Coordinates of C-alpha atoms in Angstrom, one line a residue:
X265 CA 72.3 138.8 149.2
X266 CA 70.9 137.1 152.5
X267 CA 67.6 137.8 154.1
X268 CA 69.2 139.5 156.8
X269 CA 71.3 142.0 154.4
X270 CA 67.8 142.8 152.8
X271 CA 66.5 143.3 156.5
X272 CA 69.4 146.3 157.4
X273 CA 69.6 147.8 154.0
X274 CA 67.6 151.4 153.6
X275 CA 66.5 151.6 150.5
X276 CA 69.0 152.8 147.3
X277 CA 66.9 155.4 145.7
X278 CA 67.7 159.5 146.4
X279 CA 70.6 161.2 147.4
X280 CA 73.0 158.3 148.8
X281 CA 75.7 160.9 150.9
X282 CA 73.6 163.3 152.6
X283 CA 74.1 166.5 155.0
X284 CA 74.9 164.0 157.8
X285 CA 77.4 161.7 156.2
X286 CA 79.5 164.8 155.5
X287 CA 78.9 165.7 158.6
X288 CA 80.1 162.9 160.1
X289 CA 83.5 163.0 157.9
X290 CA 84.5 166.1 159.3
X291 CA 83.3 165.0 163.1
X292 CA 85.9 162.2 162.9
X293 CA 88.2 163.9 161.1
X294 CA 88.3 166.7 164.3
X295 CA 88.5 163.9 166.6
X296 CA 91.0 161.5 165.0
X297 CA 93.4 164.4 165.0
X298 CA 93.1 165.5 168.5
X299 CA 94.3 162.1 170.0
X300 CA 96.7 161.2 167.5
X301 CA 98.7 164.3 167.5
X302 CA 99.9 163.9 171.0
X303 CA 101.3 159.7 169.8
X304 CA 105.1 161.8 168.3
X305 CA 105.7 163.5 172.0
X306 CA 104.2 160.9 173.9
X307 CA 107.3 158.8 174.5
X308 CA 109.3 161.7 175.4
X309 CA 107.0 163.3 177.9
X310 CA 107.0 159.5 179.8
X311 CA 110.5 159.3 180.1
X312 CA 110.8 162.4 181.3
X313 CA 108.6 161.7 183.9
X314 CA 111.0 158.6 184.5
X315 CA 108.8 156.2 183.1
X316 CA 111.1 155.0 179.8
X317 CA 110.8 151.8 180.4
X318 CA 106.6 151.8 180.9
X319 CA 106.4 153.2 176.7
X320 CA 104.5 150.1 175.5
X321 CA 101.7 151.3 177.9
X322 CA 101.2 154.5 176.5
X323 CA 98.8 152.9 173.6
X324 CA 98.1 149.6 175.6
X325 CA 96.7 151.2 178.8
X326 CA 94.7 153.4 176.1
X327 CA 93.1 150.4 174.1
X328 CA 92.7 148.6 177.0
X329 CA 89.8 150.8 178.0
X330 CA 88.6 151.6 174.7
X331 CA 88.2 147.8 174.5
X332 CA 86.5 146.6 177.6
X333 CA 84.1 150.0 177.1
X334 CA 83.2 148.8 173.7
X335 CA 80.4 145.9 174.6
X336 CA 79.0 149.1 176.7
X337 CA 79.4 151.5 173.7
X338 CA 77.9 148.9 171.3
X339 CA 74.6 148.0 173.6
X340 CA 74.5 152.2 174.3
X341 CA 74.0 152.8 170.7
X342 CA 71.5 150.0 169.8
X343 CA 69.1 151.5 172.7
X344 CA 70.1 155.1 173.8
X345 CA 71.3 156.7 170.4
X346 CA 74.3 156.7 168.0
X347 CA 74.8 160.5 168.6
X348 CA 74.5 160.3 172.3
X349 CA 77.4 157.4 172.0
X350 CA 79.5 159.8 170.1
X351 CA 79.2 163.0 172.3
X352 CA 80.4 160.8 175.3
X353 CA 83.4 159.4 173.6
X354 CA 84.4 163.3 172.0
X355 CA 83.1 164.5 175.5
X356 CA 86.3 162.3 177.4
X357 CA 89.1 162.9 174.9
X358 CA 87.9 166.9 175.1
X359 CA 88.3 166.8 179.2
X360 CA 91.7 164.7 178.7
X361 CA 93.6 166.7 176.8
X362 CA 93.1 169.6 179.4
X363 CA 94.6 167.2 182.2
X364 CA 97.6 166.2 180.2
X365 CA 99.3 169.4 181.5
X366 CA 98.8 168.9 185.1
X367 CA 100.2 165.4 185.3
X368 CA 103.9 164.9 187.0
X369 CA 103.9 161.3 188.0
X370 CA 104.3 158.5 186.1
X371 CA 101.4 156.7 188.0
X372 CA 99.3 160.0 187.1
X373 CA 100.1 159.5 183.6
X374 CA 99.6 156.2 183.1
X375 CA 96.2 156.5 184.9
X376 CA 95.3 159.5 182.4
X377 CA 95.8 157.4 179.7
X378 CA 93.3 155.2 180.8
X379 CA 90.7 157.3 180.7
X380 CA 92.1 158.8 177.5
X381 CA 90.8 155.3 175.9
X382 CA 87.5 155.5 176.7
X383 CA 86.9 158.3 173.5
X384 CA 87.9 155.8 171.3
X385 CA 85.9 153.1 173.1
X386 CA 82.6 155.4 172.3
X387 CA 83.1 158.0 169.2
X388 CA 84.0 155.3 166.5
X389 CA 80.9 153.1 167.3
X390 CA 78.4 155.7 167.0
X391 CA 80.2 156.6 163.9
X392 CA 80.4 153.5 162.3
X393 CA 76.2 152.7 163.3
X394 CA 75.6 156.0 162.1
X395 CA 77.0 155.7 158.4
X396 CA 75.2 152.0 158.5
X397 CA 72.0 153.2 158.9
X398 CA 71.9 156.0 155.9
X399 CA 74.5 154.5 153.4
X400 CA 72.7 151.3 151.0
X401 CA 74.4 148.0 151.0
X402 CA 75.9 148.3 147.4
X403 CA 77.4 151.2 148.3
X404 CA 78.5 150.4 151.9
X405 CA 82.3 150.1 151.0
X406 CA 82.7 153.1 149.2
X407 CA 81.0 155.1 151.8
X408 CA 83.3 153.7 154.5
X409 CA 86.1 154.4 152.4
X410 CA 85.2 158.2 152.5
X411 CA 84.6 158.1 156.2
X412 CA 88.3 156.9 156.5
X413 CA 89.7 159.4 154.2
X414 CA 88.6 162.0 156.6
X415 CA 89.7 159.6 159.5
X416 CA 93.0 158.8 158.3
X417 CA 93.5 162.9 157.1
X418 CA 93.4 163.2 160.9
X419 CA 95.5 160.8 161.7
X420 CA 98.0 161.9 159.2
X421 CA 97.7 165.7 159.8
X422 CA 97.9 165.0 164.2
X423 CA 101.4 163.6 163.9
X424 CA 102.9 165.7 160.9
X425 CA 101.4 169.0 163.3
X426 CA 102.1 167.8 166.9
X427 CA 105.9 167.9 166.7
X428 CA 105.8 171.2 165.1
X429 CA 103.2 172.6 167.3
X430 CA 105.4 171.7 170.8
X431 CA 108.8 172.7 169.0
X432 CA 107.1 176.2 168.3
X433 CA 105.7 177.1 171.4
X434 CA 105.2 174.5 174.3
X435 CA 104.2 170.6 174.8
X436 CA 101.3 172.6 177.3
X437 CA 99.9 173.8 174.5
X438 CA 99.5 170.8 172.1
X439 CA 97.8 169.6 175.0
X440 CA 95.1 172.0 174.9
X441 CA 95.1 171.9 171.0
X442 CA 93.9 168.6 171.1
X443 CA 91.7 169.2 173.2
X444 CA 90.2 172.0 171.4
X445 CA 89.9 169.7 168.7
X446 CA 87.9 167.0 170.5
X447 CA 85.4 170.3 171.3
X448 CA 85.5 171.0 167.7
X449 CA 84.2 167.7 167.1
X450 CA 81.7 167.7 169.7
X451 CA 80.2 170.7 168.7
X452 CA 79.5 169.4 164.9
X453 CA 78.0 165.9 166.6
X454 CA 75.3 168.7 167.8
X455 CA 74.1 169.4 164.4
X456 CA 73.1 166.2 163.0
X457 CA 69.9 163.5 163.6
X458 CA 69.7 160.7 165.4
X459 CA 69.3 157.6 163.1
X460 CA 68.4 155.2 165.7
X461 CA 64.3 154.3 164.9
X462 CA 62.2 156.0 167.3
X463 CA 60.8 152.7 168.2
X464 CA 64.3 151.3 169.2
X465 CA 65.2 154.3 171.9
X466 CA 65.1 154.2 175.6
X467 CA 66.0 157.0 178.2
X468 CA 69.7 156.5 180.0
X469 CA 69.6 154.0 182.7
X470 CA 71.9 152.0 184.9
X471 CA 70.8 149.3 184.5
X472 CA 71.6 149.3 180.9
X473 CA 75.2 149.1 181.6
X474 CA 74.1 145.6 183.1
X475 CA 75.9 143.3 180.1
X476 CA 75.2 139.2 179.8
X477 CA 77.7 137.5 177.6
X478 CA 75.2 138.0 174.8
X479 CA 76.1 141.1 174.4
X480 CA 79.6 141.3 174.7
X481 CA 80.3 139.7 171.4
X482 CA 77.8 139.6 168.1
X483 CA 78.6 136.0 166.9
X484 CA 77.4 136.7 163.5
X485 CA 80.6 139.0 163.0
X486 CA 83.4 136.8 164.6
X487 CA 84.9 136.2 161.1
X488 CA 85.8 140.0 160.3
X489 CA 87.3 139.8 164.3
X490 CA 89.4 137.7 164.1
X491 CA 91.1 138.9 160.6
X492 CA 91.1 142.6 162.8
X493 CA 92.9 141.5 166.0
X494 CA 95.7 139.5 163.8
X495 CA 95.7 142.7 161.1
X496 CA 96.2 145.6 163.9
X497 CA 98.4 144.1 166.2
X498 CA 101.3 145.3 164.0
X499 CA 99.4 149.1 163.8
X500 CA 99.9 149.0 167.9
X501 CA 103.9 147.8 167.8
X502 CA 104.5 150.3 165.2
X503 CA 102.7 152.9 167.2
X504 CA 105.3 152.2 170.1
X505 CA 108.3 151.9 168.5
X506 CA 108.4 153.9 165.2
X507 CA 109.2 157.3 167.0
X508 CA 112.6 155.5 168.7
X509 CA 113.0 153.9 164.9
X510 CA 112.6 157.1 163.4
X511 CA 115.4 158.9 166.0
X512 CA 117.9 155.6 165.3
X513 CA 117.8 156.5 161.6
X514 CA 118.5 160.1 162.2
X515 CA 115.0 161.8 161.4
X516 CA 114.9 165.3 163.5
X517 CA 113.1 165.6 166.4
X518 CA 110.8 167.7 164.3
X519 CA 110.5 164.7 161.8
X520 CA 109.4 162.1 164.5
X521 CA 106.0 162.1 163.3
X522 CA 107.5 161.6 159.0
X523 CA 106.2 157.8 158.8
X524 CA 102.7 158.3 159.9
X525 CA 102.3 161.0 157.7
X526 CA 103.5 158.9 154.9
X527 CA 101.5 155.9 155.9
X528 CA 98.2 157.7 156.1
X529 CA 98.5 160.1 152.7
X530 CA 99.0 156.8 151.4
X531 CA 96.6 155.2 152.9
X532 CA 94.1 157.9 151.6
X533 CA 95.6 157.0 148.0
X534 CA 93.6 153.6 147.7
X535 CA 91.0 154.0 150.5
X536 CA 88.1 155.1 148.1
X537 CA 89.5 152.5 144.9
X538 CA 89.1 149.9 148.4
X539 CA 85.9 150.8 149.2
X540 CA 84.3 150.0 145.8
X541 CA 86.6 147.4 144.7
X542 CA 85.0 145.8 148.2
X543 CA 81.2 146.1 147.0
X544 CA 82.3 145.1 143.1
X545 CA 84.5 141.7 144.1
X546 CA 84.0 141.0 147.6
X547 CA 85.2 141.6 151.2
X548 CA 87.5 138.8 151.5
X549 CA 89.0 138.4 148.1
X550 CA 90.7 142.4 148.9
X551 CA 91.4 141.7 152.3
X552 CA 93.6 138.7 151.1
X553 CA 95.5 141.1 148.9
X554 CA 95.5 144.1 151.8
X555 CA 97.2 141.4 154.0
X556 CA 99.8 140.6 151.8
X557 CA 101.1 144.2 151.1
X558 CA 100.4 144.3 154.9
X559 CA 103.5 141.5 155.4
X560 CA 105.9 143.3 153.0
X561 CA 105.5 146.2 154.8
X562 CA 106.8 144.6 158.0
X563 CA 109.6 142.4 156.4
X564 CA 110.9 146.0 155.1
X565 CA 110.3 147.5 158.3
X566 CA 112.7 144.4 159.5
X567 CA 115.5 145.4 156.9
X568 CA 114.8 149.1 157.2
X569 CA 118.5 150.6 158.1
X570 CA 118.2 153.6 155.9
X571 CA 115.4 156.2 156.1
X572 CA 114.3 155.8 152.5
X573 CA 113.6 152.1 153.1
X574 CA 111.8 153.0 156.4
X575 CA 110.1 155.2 154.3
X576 CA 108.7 153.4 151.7
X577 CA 108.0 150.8 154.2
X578 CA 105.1 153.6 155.4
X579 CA 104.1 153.9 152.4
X580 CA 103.6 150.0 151.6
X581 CA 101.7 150.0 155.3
X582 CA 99.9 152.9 154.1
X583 CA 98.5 151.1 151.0
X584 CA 97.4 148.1 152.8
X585 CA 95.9 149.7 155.9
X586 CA 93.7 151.7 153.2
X587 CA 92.3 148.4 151.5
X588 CA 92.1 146.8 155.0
X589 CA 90.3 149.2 156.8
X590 CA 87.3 150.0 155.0
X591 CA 86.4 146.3 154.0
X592 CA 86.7 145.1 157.6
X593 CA 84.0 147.5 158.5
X594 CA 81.8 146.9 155.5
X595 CA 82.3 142.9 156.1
X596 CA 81.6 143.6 159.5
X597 CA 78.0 145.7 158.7
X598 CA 77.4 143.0 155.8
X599 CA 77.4 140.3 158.4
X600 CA 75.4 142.1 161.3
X601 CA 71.3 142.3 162.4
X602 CA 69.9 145.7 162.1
X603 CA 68.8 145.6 166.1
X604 CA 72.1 144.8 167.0
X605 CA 74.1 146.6 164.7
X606 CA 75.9 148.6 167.2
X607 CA 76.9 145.9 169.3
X608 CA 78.8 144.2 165.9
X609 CA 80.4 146.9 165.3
X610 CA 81.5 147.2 168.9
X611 CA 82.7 143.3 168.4
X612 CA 84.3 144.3 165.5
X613 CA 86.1 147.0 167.3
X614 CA 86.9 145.2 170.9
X615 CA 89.4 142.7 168.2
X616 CA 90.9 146.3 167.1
X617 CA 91.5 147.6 170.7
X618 CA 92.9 143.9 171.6
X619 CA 95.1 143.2 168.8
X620 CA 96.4 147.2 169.2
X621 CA 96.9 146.7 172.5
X622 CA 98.6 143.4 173.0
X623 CA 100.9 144.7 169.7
X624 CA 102.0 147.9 171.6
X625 CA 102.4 145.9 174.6
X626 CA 104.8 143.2 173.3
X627 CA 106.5 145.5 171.4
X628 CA 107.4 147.5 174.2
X629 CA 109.1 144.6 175.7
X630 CA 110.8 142.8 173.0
X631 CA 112.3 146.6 172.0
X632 CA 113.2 147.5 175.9
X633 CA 114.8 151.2 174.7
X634 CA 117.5 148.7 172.5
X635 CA 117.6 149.5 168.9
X636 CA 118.9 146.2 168.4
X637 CA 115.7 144.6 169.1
X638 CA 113.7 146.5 166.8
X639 CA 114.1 143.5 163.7
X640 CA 112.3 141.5 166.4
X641 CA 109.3 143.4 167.1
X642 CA 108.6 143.5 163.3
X643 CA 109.4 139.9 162.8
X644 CA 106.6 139.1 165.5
X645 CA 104.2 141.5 163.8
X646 CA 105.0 139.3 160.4
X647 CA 103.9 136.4 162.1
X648 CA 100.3 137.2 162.8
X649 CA 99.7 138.9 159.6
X650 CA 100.6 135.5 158.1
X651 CA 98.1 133.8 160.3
X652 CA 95.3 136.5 159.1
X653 CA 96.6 135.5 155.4
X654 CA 96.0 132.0 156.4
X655 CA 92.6 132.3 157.8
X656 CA 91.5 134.0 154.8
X657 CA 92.6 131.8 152.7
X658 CA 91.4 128.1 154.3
X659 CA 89.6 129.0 157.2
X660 CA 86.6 131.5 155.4
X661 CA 84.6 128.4 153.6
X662 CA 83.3 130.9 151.5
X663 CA 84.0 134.8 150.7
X664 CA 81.3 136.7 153.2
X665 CA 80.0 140.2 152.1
X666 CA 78.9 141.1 148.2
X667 CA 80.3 138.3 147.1
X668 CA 78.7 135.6 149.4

């Protein structure tokens, strides 16, 4: 273990998950459900509004802003506050959902999403400096292994509920659902403690929205970057296409949101076995595996004609996301320097939002509303999880985390 892990590391004595990691769990577990449930109707509502063709910008426009916010986010938390970082972020996707309603243009939608992206630009850095500063080193992987179980139980129970939710009364109302959500969350972020040292704090200014290239990206962390942008650009195609996939192989209306329920229970399978397996063997030794299972997901996903292959294809996505996902954030922690902590984990994040982004993006015009162009989309997704599997394997001189 380096000097600088021994720098960021509170001590491993007393009770490791305390009041204010559980709390935390349940915050993103609110707040990962309220935006995610609205993904299944999403494509629907747009081309009602006559916007069919604009359905790759319904996640790009959203992590396009979550992205460029992130350097802000990241410098917020390291000087203002983790929790003030989260409220903001909870704070826009609570005032979005009630606007979602009221939209009848396809400019006006577009635009909404927009500001829809700047909760996810803000929530999940807080979050992730949060858990940093209480959780030990040696047990850093399991702990953000927990955190995504209650992430990716949002993200699993938003889709599976949407659907039913609009079929059963109106799409106005999942609206305001998920936006009662985001409130929900908000409202547990006001019973925890700041974690931020005293010493480190500053009152809201301006002027600290000021950013030099320094703090756009933490250098130390460019490693567990890159391995993100390549490993969620396919999470972004599949977030554009899947519902039209899911209608081609004859899933109900009501069934649209089947394969992310799939691929998150799954995920939540291995996420905790990740986590540990991460601090016992090493960040980049699992993340080859994760990106293996990663690819053959997507070559199914290519062959899927029949809804059980489609099917187990979530499930083989679900399994890799949940080894993938918590040891990117614990490589990313390992990596970083306590006073800039936030800003790594906003680095960290910025290659998430880009590789989501530029995934949904593509895939929105390689698939162009043709089913027949749906092999493609997955094909391109196979190509850059390669190029992670390639990286990992020649260009990381030597495994970074526990097992550096």
């Amino acid at each position: 273990m380096n000097s600088v892990q021994n720098d960021i590391l509170p001590p491993a004595t007393g009770q490791i998950y305390t009041a204010g990691f559980w709390l935390m769990c349940l915050s993103s577990f609110l707040f990962f459900m309220s935006f995610n449930m609205l993904l299944p109707e999403l494509p629907d509502f747009l081309t009602r509004l006559g916007g069919a063709e604009y359905k790759g910008f319904i996640i790009a426009l959203f992590t396009l802003t979550a992205g460029l916010s992130r350097p802000f986010s990241g410098k917020l938390a390291d000087t203002v506050g983790r929790i003030p970082v989260m409220v903001f972020g909870s704070l826009v996707c609570f005032i979005c959902g009630f606007f979602y309603p009221w939209v009848s243009t396809v400019v006006g939608f577009l635009g909404l999403r927009l500001l829809h992206g700047f909760s996810t630009g803000f929530k999940p850095t807080g979050t992730a400096a949060y858990i940093a500063d209480i959780i030990p080193y040696e047990r850093r992987g399991e702990a953000m292994g927990l955190l995504g179980v209650a992430g990716s139980l949002g993200m699993a129970a938003g889709p599976a509920l949407g659907p039913y939710i609009t079929a059963a009364t109106s799409l106005n109302t999942l609206f305001y659902c998920s936006s009662g959500l985001a409130l929900l969350s908000l409202a547990v972020q006001g019973t925890m403690t700041e974690t931020l040292p005293a010493t480190q704090r500053q009152r809201f200014s301006w002027r600290l929205l000021r950013l030099d290239w320094t703090e756009v990206l933490e250098p130390r962390v460019l490693g567990p970057a890159v391995v993100t942008l390549l490993c969620l650009f396919p999470f972004g195609a599949i977030l554009t296409v899947i519902p039209d996939q899911s209608q081609v192989l004859g899933l109900q209306p009501a069934e649209k949101g089947l394969f992310f329920t799939c691929f998150t229970l799954s995920s939540l399978l291995v996420r905790l076995v990740a986590g540990r397996a991460s601090d016992r063997y090493g960040r980049v030794p699992i993340l080859r595996i994760s990106t293996v299972l990663l690819t053959l997901s997507l070559l199914l996903l290519t062959l899927a004609h029949t809804k059980p292959v489609f099917l187990a294809a979530a499930l083989l996505f679900g399994l890799a996301s949940g080894l993938n996902s918590p040891t990117l954030y614990a490589w990313t922690i390992d990596l970083s320097h306590p006073a800039r902590r936030g800003r790594a984990v906003a680095t960290m994040y910025i290659a998430l939002e880009a590789g989501i982004g530029l995934g949904a993006l593509l895939a929105g015009w390689i698939f162009h509303n043709t089913a027949a162009n749906l092999p493609y989309v997955h094909a391109l997704s196979t190509g850059t999880t390669l190029l992670a599997l390639a990286y990992l394997l020649w260009g990381v001189k030597k495994p970074a985390g526990h097992a550096a």
